[in-house]
Amino acid sequence: MRRCFVCAADMLAPSERHLIYPDGRRRLFPLACASCGVLLEGGADASRCRAHLAEGLGAQTFVSDPDAPYGLDLYTLRTAATGRGRGIRPLDAEGSAALRHPHDGHAARAALYALDASDKCPVSLGLLCRPSEVDAALAGLPAQAGWTDDVTILLDSDTIPPGAVSVAGFPAGAVRVAARPLEGNFAAQRNALQALARHAWMLQLDADETLDPATGRLLPALVALAEASAVRSIGLARFNRVDGVLSDVYPDVQYRLNRNDVRYAGRVHERPLLAGGWPESFISLHGGIEHRLSRAHVAARSRRYEALDPGRGRPEEEDALLRPYRD
């Protein structure tokens, strides 16, 4: 198994983690995914693991099987469940604590429910683009009207006056255009956009990114799931397609769904700052961000980023982005 059977990350590594099951059994797992945290036996078969987990996630209550070739704690179960459009609820106070202190070593037990039938919290949508890209950004908005009623487009400019624009499917005043020069600092631009959200959570996209409306429709339920366990940031997989071909840089998780008070750091390859660190975030697998790139853009991207923030441009990522996806 090259990639994780839960999240598809190419991040399986040796592990000394163990799980304790309700019957008192303790198991040591030699492999773990550094992205979602699932644990694996050596030589585990991905198809068998995937089918076994899918069966467990179809029940009303998930109970870890001590004889399965994989294991997960409650934090990892939450991510795995989103891949089936489901959420989790801890069964007791111990489970609630486990979500706040992963990975606590206890095998997962939780109630399961359908995200599309759960509580929801409103989510704002924020778009970053250049003035030349605003028409295309506006043209794509009607498809998102089913899950958000607050949109801000922040342009890289200091000359365009702010104001509301009319977009089909949105109430008057719901879509606004603002302007601020990027000045080579992506975190500062994202932070400015965060501050313009009218709702407590905002999803941010760039001009060369799109979101399937079906993925968007589950975001309000994901936010409610996050609020129930003091999570402040949710990561979504990003499908990098270079001239239409899926890149090997996948899932390329982007933490773009955040509480509006979360701030980013880093002039390039910016990431959210979380006071409690990564336990205040989780990854959702219910869908992803589509990222359209050209080979020419990929070739110039890392060098441009390196010039903006020496040592952080990730020039080594160029080859991986140009390599087609491998299982």
mmCIF file of C-alpha atoms in Angstrom:
data_model
loop_
_atom_site.group_PDB
_atom_site.id
_atom_site.type_symbol
_atom_site.label_atom_id
_atom_site.label_comp_id
_atom_site.label_asym_id
_atom_site.label_seq_id
_atom_site.Cartn_x
_atom_site.Cartn_y
_atom_site.Cartn_z
ATOM 1 C CA MET A 1 0.000 0.000 0.000
ATOM 2 C CA ARG A 2 1.639 3.230 -1.173
ATOM 3 C CA ARG A 3 -1.097 5.684 -0.242
ATOM 4 C CA CYS A 4 -3.322 5.801 2.813
ATOM 5 C CA PHE A 5 -6.567 3.920 2.172
ATOM 6 C CA VAL A 6 -8.519 6.583 4.122
ATOM 7 C CA CYS A 7 -7.212 9.946 2.860
ATOM 8 C CA ALA A 8 -5.010 8.926 -0.132
ATOM 9 C CA ALA A 9 -1.980 10.773 1.246
ATOM 10 C CA ASP A 10 1.434 9.387 0.326
ATOM 11 C CA MET A 11 2.492 9.739 3.950
ATOM 12 C CA LEU A 12 2.626 6.236 5.456
ATOM 13 C CA ALA A 13 5.522 5.950 7.885
ATOM 14 C CA PRO A 14 6.827 3.645 10.628
ATOM 15 C CA SER A 15 4.885 3.948 13.874
ATOM 16 C CA GLU A 16 5.061 2.907 17.498
ATOM 17 C CA ARG A 17 1.507 3.971 18.278
ATOM 18 C CA HIS A 18 -0.914 1.615 19.935
ATOM 19 C CA LEU A 19 -4.645 1.429 20.560
ATOM 20 C CA ILE A 20 -6.550 0.172 23.583
ATOM 21 C CA TYR A 21 -9.881 -1.502 22.789
ATOM 22 C CA PRO A 22 -12.973 -1.646 25.030
ATOM 23 C CA ASP A 23 -12.211 -5.287 25.960
ATOM 24 C CA GLY A 24 -8.824 -4.181 27.291
ATOM 25 C CA ARG A 25 -6.830 -5.519 24.384
ATOM 26 C CA ARG A 26 -3.807 -3.406 23.416
ATOM 27 C CA ARG A 27 -2.412 -3.441 19.876
ATOM 28 C CA LEU A 28 0.771 -1.940 18.499
ATOM 29 C CA PHE A 29 0.649 -0.822 14.853
ATOM 30 C CA PRO A 30 3.870 -0.599 12.809
ATOM 31 C CA LEU A 31 2.531 1.933 10.280
ATOM 32 C CA ALA A 32 0.625 5.214 10.517
ATOM 33 C CA CYS A 33 -0.562 7.885 8.106
ATOM 34 C CA ALA A 34 1.045 11.194 9.023
ATOM 35 C CA SER A 35 -1.908 13.043 7.471
ATOM 36 C CA CYS A 36 -5.144 11.520 8.839
ATOM 37 C CA GLY A 37 -3.604 9.361 11.581
ATOM 38 C CA VAL A 38 -4.987 5.933 10.630
ATOM 39 C CA LEU A 39 -2.890 2.995 11.891
ATOM 40 C CA LEU A 40 -2.019 -0.088 9.824
ATOM 41 C CA GLU A 41 -0.616 -3.556 10.133
ATOM 42 C CA GLY A 42 2.347 -4.330 7.898
ATOM 43 C CA GLY A 43 1.179 -5.663 4.539
ATOM 44 C CA ALA A 44 -2.426 -4.550 5.026
ATOM 45 C CA ASP A 45 -4.511 -4.695 1.835
ATOM 46 C CA ALA A 46 -6.041 -1.334 0.887
ATOM 47 C CA SER A 47 -9.176 -2.804 -0.728
ATOM 48 C CA ARG A 48 -9.921 -5.005 2.270
ATOM 49 C CA CYS A 49 -9.371 -2.124 4.696
ATOM 50 C CA ARG A 50 -11.536 0.232 2.635
ATOM 51 C CA ALA A 51 -14.431 -2.232 2.424
ATOM 52 C CA HIS A 52 -14.266 -3.083 6.121
ATOM 53 C CA LEU A 53 -14.256 0.579 7.138
ATOM 54 C CA ALA A 54 -17.118 1.437 4.778
ATOM 55 C CA GLU A 55 -19.246 -1.248 6.430
ATOM 56 C CA GLY A 56 -18.494 0.160 9.872
ATOM 57 C CA LEU A 57 -19.298 3.714 8.779
ATOM 58 C CA GLY A 58 -22.699 2.589 7.487
ATOM 59 C CA ALA A 59 -23.932 1.692 10.968
ATOM 60 C CA GLN A 60 -25.632 3.922 13.535
ATOM 61 C CA THR A 61 -22.769 3.364 15.955
ATOM 62 C CA PHE A 62 -19.144 2.758 15.036
ATOM 63 C CA VAL A 63 -17.243 0.317 17.247
ATOM 64 C CA SER A 64 -13.611 -0.425 16.435
ATOM 65 C CA ASP A 65 -12.900 -4.028 15.462
ATOM 66 C CA PRO A 66 -9.827 -5.264 17.369
ATOM 67 C CA ASP A 67 -9.146 -7.830 14.635
ATOM 68 C CA ALA A 68 -9.215 -5.398 11.687
ATOM 69 C CA PRO A 69 -5.928 -4.813 9.798
ATOM 70 C CA TYR A 70 -6.158 -1.103 10.663
ATOM 71 C CA GLY A 71 -7.089 1.021 13.649
ATOM 72 C CA LEU A 72 -8.199 4.559 14.359
ATOM 73 C CA ASP A 73 -8.918 6.806 17.277
ATOM 74 C CA LEU A 74 -11.887 9.164 17.469
ATOM 75 C CA TYR A 75 -10.039 12.086 15.857
ATOM 76 C CA THR A 76 -9.204 9.969 12.791
ATOM 77 C CA LEU A 77 -12.692 8.446 12.723
ATOM 78 C CA ARG A 78 -14.173 11.932 12.374
ATOM 79 C CA THR A 79 -12.153 12.506 9.206
ATOM 80 C CA ALA A 80 -12.869 9.030 7.837
ATOM 81 C CA ALA A 81 -16.617 9.504 8.388
ATOM 82 C CA THR A 82 -16.683 12.718 6.329
ATOM 83 C CA GLY A 83 -15.573 10.679 3.324
ATOM 84 C CA ARG A 84 -18.939 8.901 3.546
ATOM 85 C CA GLY A 85 -20.858 12.144 4.137
ATOM 86 C CA ARG A 86 -21.244 11.358 7.830
ATOM 87 C CA GLY A 87 -20.443 13.032 11.132
ATOM 88 C CA ILE A 88 -19.678 11.606 14.563
ATOM 89 C CA ARG A 89 -20.867 12.249 18.104
ATOM 90 C CA PRO A 90 -18.834 10.994 21.073
ATOM 91 C CA LEU A 91 -20.653 8.470 23.243
ATOM 92 C CA ASP A 92 -19.327 9.824 26.532
ATOM 93 C CA ALA A 93 -17.129 12.420 28.205
ATOM 94 C CA GLU A 94 -14.054 10.311 27.510
ATOM 95 C CA GLY A 95 -14.798 10.490 23.798
ATOM 96 C CA SER A 96 -15.286 14.255 23.899
ATOM 97 C CA ALA A 97 -11.896 14.611 25.583
ATOM 98 C CA ALA A 98 -10.296 12.346 22.966
ATOM 99 C CA LEU A 99 -11.345 14.718 20.185
ATOM 100 C CA ARG A 100 -9.604 17.583 21.943
ATOM 101 C CA HIS A 101 -6.440 15.601 22.721
ATOM 102 C CA PRO A 102 -5.606 13.368 19.751
ATOM 103 C CA HIS A 103 -4.191 10.799 19.412
ATOM 104 C CA ASP A 104 -5.101 9.522 22.874
ATOM 105 C CA GLY A 105 -4.569 5.799 22.278
ATOM 106 C CA HIS A 106 -8.173 4.623 22.658
ATOM 107 C CA ALA A 107 -9.851 2.830 19.757
ATOM 108 C CA ALA A 108 -12.742 4.820 18.293
ATOM 109 C CA ARG A 109 -16.356 4.419 19.406
ATOM 110 C CA ALA A 110 -18.964 6.963 18.325
ATOM 111 C CA ALA A 111 -22.501 7.574 17.105
ATOM 112 C CA LEU A 112 -22.767 8.314 13.377
ATOM 113 C CA TYR A 113 -25.189 10.560 11.513
ATOM 114 C CA ALA A 114 -25.712 11.931 8.003
ATOM 115 C CA LEU A 115 -24.166 15.363 7.593
ATOM 116 C CA ASP A 116 -26.858 16.508 5.172
ATOM 117 C CA ALA A 117 -29.527 15.910 7.842
ATOM 118 C CA SER A 118 -27.657 17.573 10.707
ATOM 119 C CA ASP A 119 -27.437 20.995 12.310
ATOM 120 C CA LYS A 120 -25.878 23.707 10.169
ATOM 121 C CA CYS A 121 -23.973 26.955 10.689
ATOM 122 C CA PRO A 122 -23.806 29.694 8.028
ATOM 123 C CA VAL A 123 -20.596 29.989 6.010
ATOM 124 C CA SER A 124 -19.244 32.952 4.037
ATOM 125 C CA LEU A 125 -17.370 32.549 0.766
ATOM 126 C CA GLY A 126 -14.275 34.622 0.038
ATOM 127 C CA LEU A 127 -12.501 34.853 -3.317
ATOM 128 C CA LEU A 128 -9.052 36.281 -4.035
ATOM 129 C CA CYS A 129 -8.381 37.429 -7.583
ATOM 130 C CA ARG A 130 -6.938 40.063 -9.878
ATOM 131 C CA PRO A 131 -9.160 42.708 -11.519
ATOM 132 C CA SER A 132 -8.869 40.857 -14.830
ATOM 133 C CA GLU A 133 -10.351 37.737 -13.217
ATOM 134 C CA VAL A 134 -13.378 39.266 -11.524
ATOM 135 C CA ASP A 135 -15.836 38.643 -14.377
ATOM 136 C CA ALA A 136 -15.036 34.926 -14.382
ATOM 137 C CA ALA A 137 -15.332 34.845 -10.587
ATOM 138 C CA LEU A 138 -18.778 36.456 -10.720
ATOM 139 C CA ALA A 139 -19.897 34.091 -13.485
ATOM 140 C CA GLY A 140 -19.175 31.086 -11.285
ATOM 141 C CA LEU A 141 -21.048 32.331 -8.238
ATOM 142 C CA PRO A 142 -24.680 31.358 -9.041
ATOM 143 C CA ALA A 143 -23.744 27.676 -8.638
ATOM 144 C CA GLN A 144 -22.768 28.370 -4.994
ATOM 145 C CA ALA A 145 -25.995 30.141 -4.012
ATOM 146 C CA GLY A 146 -27.365 26.915 -2.532
ATOM 147 C CA TRP A 147 -25.020 26.957 0.466
ATOM 148 C CA THR A 148 -23.905 30.548 1.119
ATOM 149 C CA ASP A 149 -25.579 33.954 1.267
ATOM 150 C CA ASP A 150 -22.445 36.019 1.877
ATOM 151 C CA VAL A 151 -19.672 36.437 -0.697
ATOM 152 C CA THR A 152 -16.711 38.815 -0.770
ATOM 153 C CA ILE A 153 -14.369 39.120 -3.742
ATOM 154 C CA LEU A 154 -11.091 40.770 -2.742
ATOM 155 C CA LEU A 155 -9.159 42.176 -5.694
ATOM 156 C CA ASP A 156 -5.432 42.740 -5.846
ATOM 157 C CA SER A 157 -5.811 46.472 -6.511
ATOM 158 C CA ASP A 158 -5.797 49.863 -4.837
ATOM 159 C CA THR A 159 -7.899 51.654 -7.450
ATOM 160 C CA ILE A 160 -11.210 49.787 -7.637
ATOM 161 C CA PRO A 161 -13.904 51.209 -5.349
ATOM 162 C CA PRO A 162 -15.687 48.690 -3.093
ATOM 163 C CA GLY A 163 -19.379 47.941 -3.486
ATOM 164 C CA ALA A 164 -22.139 45.370 -3.821
ATOM 165 C CA VAL A 165 -22.889 43.639 -7.124
ATOM 166 C CA SER A 166 -25.986 41.818 -8.296
ATOM 167 C CA VAL A 167 -25.592 38.060 -8.905
ATOM 168 C CA ALA A 168 -28.385 35.630 -9.834
ATOM 169 C CA GLY A 169 -29.522 33.496 -6.910
ATOM 170 C CA PHE A 170 -28.221 35.856 -4.214
ATOM 171 C CA PRO A 171 -30.213 38.467 -2.299
ATOM 172 C CA ALA A 172 -29.381 42.138 -2.776
ATOM 173 C CA GLY A 173 -26.145 43.095 -1.043
ATOM 174 C CA ALA A 174 -25.015 39.507 -0.537
ATOM 175 C CA VAL A 175 -22.090 39.747 -2.989
ATOM 176 C CA ARG A 176 -19.526 42.475 -2.419
ATOM 177 C CA VAL A 177 -16.327 43.468 -4.181
ATOM 178 C CA ALA A 178 -13.450 44.944 -2.176
ATOM 179 C CA ALA A 179 -9.904 45.878 -3.154
ATOM 180 C CA ARG A 180 -6.502 45.753 -1.499
ATOM 181 C CA PRO A 181 -3.021 45.432 -3.048
ATOM 182 C CA LEU A 182 -1.462 42.002 -2.466
ATOM 183 C CA GLU A 183 2.072 43.387 -2.274
ATOM 184 C CA GLY A 184 3.618 39.910 -2.237
ATOM 185 C CA ASN A 185 2.072 38.849 1.069
ATOM 186 C CA PHE A 186 -0.536 36.116 0.704
ATOM 187 C CA ALA A 187 -1.191 35.735 4.439
ATOM 188 C CA ALA A 188 -1.955 39.439 4.819
ATOM 189 C CA GLN A 189 -4.372 39.268 1.877
ATOM 190 C CA ARG A 190 -6.160 36.249 3.319
ATOM 191 C CA ASN A 191 -6.375 37.943 6.702
ATOM 192 C CA ALA A 192 -7.960 40.994 5.116
ATOM 193 C CA LEU A 193 -10.494 38.731 3.425
ATOM 194 C CA GLN A 194 -11.204 36.863 6.676
ATOM 195 C CA ALA A 195 -12.054 40.156 8.349
ATOM 196 C CA LEU A 196 -14.752 40.845 5.733
ATOM 197 C CA ALA A 197 -16.787 37.706 6.504
ATOM 198 C CA ARG A 198 -20.290 38.384 7.795
ATOM 199 C CA HIS A 199 -20.602 34.876 9.211
ATOM 200 C CA ALA A 200 -18.473 33.182 11.867
ATOM 201 C CA TRP A 201 -16.825 30.901 9.265
ATOM 202 C CA MET A 202 -15.412 31.574 5.808
ATOM 203 C CA LEU A 203 -14.228 29.369 2.953
ATOM 204 C CA GLN A 204 -11.525 31.006 0.833
ATOM 205 C CA LEU A 205 -10.770 30.186 -2.805
ATOM 206 C CA ASP A 206 -8.325 31.626 -5.321
ATOM 207 C CA ALA A 207 -9.240 32.652 -8.863
ATOM 208 C CA ASP A 208 -7.815 29.441 -10.339
ATOM 209 C CA GLU A 209 -9.757 27.248 -7.902
ATOM 210 C CA THR A 210 -13.341 25.993 -7.986
ATOM 211 C CA LEU A 211 -15.593 24.046 -5.644
ATOM 212 C CA ASP A 212 -18.265 21.575 -6.703
ATOM 213 C CA PRO A 213 -21.604 22.907 -5.380
ATOM 214 C CA ALA A 214 -22.306 19.454 -3.894
ATOM 215 C CA THR A 215 -19.139 19.829 -1.804
ATOM 216 C CA GLY A 216 -20.216 23.314 -0.771
ATOM 217 C CA ARG A 217 -23.625 22.171 0.409
ATOM 218 C CA LEU A 218 -22.062 20.086 3.189
ATOM 219 C CA LEU A 219 -19.848 22.901 4.492
ATOM 220 C CA PRO A 220 -22.483 24.349 6.889
ATOM 221 C CA ALA A 221 -22.920 20.897 8.449
ATOM 222 C CA LEU A 222 -19.137 20.432 8.684
ATOM 223 C CA VAL A 223 -18.885 23.746 10.493
ATOM 224 C CA ALA A 224 -21.540 22.610 12.987
ATOM 225 C CA LEU A 225 -19.498 19.426 13.525
ATOM 226 C CA ALA A 226 -16.409 21.559 14.117
ATOM 227 C CA GLU A 227 -18.153 23.880 16.553
ATOM 228 C CA ALA A 228 -19.245 20.889 18.645
ATOM 229 C CA SER A 229 -15.616 20.038 19.427
ATOM 230 C CA ALA A 230 -13.869 23.438 19.541
ATOM 231 C CA VAL A 231 -12.332 23.048 16.070
ATOM 232 C CA ARG A 232 -11.419 26.322 14.334
ATOM 233 C CA SER A 233 -9.998 25.176 10.978
ATOM 234 C CA ILE A 234 -11.010 22.524 8.434
ATOM 235 C CA GLY A 235 -8.765 21.268 5.652
ATOM 236 C CA LEU A 236 -10.016 20.215 2.230
ATOM 237 C CA ALA A 237 -8.157 18.132 -0.329
ATOM 238 C CA ARG A 238 -6.993 20.025 -3.397
ATOM 239 C CA PHE A 239 -6.914 18.391 -6.819
ATOM 240 C CA ASN A 240 -4.034 20.024 -8.709
ATOM 241 C CA ARG A 241 -4.665 19.540 -12.431
ATOM 242 C CA VAL A 242 -1.766 20.617 -14.636
ATOM 243 C CA ASP A 243 -3.027 21.099 -18.188
ATOM 244 C CA GLY A 244 -5.952 18.894 -17.156
ATOM 245 C CA VAL A 245 -3.871 16.032 -15.699
ATOM 246 C CA LEU A 246 -4.186 15.231 -11.976
ATOM 247 C CA SER A 247 -0.841 15.893 -10.292
ATOM 248 C CA ASP A 248 0.928 13.574 -7.870
ATOM 249 C CA VAL A 249 0.727 16.396 -5.301
ATOM 250 C CA TYR A 250 -2.491 15.063 -3.806
ATOM 251 C CA PRO A 251 -4.422 15.418 -1.521
ATOM 252 C CA ASP A 252 -2.498 18.704 -0.991
ATOM 253 C CA VAL A 253 -4.717 19.614 1.968
ATOM 254 C CA GLN A 254 -5.609 23.303 2.130
ATOM 255 C CA TYR A 255 -6.913 24.741 5.417
ATOM 256 C CA ARG A 256 -9.281 27.201 3.816
ATOM 257 C CA LEU A 257 -12.441 26.755 5.907
ATOM 258 C CA ASN A 258 -11.815 28.734 9.085
ATOM 259 C CA ARG A 259 -13.482 30.717 11.815
ATOM 260 C CA ASN A 260 -13.354 34.352 10.766
ATOM 261 C CA ASP A 261 -11.058 35.234 13.688
ATOM 262 C CA VAL A 262 -8.379 32.753 12.550
ATOM 263 C CA ARG A 263 -5.388 34.462 10.964
ATOM 264 C CA TYR A 264 -2.851 33.163 8.467
ATOM 265 C CA ALA A 265 0.937 33.367 8.654
ATOM 266 C CA GLY A 266 3.543 33.170 5.871
ATOM 267 C CA ARG A 267 4.095 35.436 2.881
ATOM 268 C CA VAL A 268 3.792 32.337 0.673
ATOM 269 C CA HIS A 269 2.365 28.850 1.320
ATOM 270 C CA GLU A 270 0.432 30.483 4.121
ATOM 271 C CA ARG A 271 -1.273 28.448 6.858
ATOM 272 C CA PRO A 272 -3.716 29.288 9.658
ATOM 273 C CA LEU A 273 -2.354 30.144 13.095
ATOM 274 C CA LEU A 274 -4.095 28.049 15.759
ATOM 275 C CA ALA A 275 -3.361 28.723 19.414
ATOM 276 C CA GLY A 276 -3.974 25.079 20.281
ATOM 277 C CA GLY A 277 -2.067 23.728 17.262
ATOM 278 C CA TRP A 278 -3.296 21.054 14.844
ATOM 279 C CA PRO A 279 -5.806 19.475 17.312
ATOM 280 C CA GLU A 280 -7.962 22.550 16.628
ATOM 281 C CA SER A 281 -8.310 21.399 13.009
ATOM 282 C CA PHE A 282 -9.357 18.350 11.061
ATOM 283 C CA ILE A 283 -9.467 17.197 7.430
ATOM 284 C CA SER A 284 -12.734 16.591 5.594
ATOM 285 C CA LEU A 285 -12.828 14.009 2.802
ATOM 286 C CA HIS A 286 -16.313 14.711 1.449
ATOM 287 C CA GLY A 287 -14.993 16.621 -1.565
ATOM 288 C CA GLY A 288 -12.208 18.920 -2.592
ATOM 289 C CA ILE A 289 -10.979 22.075 -4.264
ATOM 290 C CA GLU A 290 -10.234 21.893 -7.990
ATOM 291 C CA HIS A 291 -7.038 23.768 -8.863
ATOM 292 C CA ARG A 292 -6.293 24.476 -12.532
ATOM 293 C CA LEU A 293 -2.641 25.051 -13.470
ATOM 294 C CA SER A 294 -0.593 25.233 -16.634
ATOM 295 C CA ARG A 295 2.906 23.804 -16.987
ATOM 296 C CA ALA A 296 4.210 27.311 -17.577
ATOM 297 C CA HIS A 297 2.636 28.528 -14.357
ATOM 298 C CA VAL A 298 4.076 25.609 -12.384
ATOM 299 C CA ALA A 299 7.535 26.307 -13.796
ATOM 300 C CA ALA A 300 7.414 29.955 -12.695
ATOM 301 C CA ARG A 301 5.455 29.498 -9.436
ATOM 302 C CA SER A 302 8.148 28.222 -7.083
ATOM 303 C CA ARG A 303 10.738 30.715 -8.315
ATOM 304 C CA ARG A 304 8.307 33.577 -7.788
ATOM 305 C CA TYR A 305 7.462 32.343 -4.284
ATOM 306 C CA GLU A 306 11.124 31.869 -3.432
ATOM 307 C CA ALA A 307 11.815 35.459 -4.436
ATOM 308 C CA LEU A 308 8.966 36.673 -2.222
ATOM 309 C CA ASP A 309 10.024 34.603 0.803
ATOM 310 C CA PRO A 310 13.551 33.124 0.483
ATOM 311 C CA GLY A 311 13.772 29.571 1.809
ATOM 312 C CA ARG A 312 10.005 28.981 1.701
ATOM 313 C CA GLY A 313 9.255 28.826 -2.004
ATOM 314 C CA ARG A 314 9.396 24.996 -2.164
ATOM 315 C CA PRO A 315 11.263 24.759 -5.495
ATOM 316 C CA GLU A 316 11.337 20.960 -5.033
ATOM 317 C CA GLU A 317 7.542 20.892 -5.457
ATOM 318 C CA GLU A 318 7.795 21.752 -9.161
ATOM 319 C CA ASP A 319 8.767 18.230 -10.236
ATOM 320 C CA ALA A 320 6.049 16.654 -8.092
ATOM 321 C CA LEU A 321 3.385 18.952 -9.512
ATOM 322 C CA LEU A 322 4.405 18.016 -13.057
ATOM 323 C CA ARG A 323 4.329 14.280 -12.260
ATOM 324 C CA PRO A 324 0.978 12.582 -12.955
ATOM 325 C CA TYR A 325 -0.875 11.053 -10.006
ATOM 326 C CA ARG A 326 0.304 7.603 -8.906
ATOM 327 C CA ASP A 327 -1.670 5.203 -6.687
#
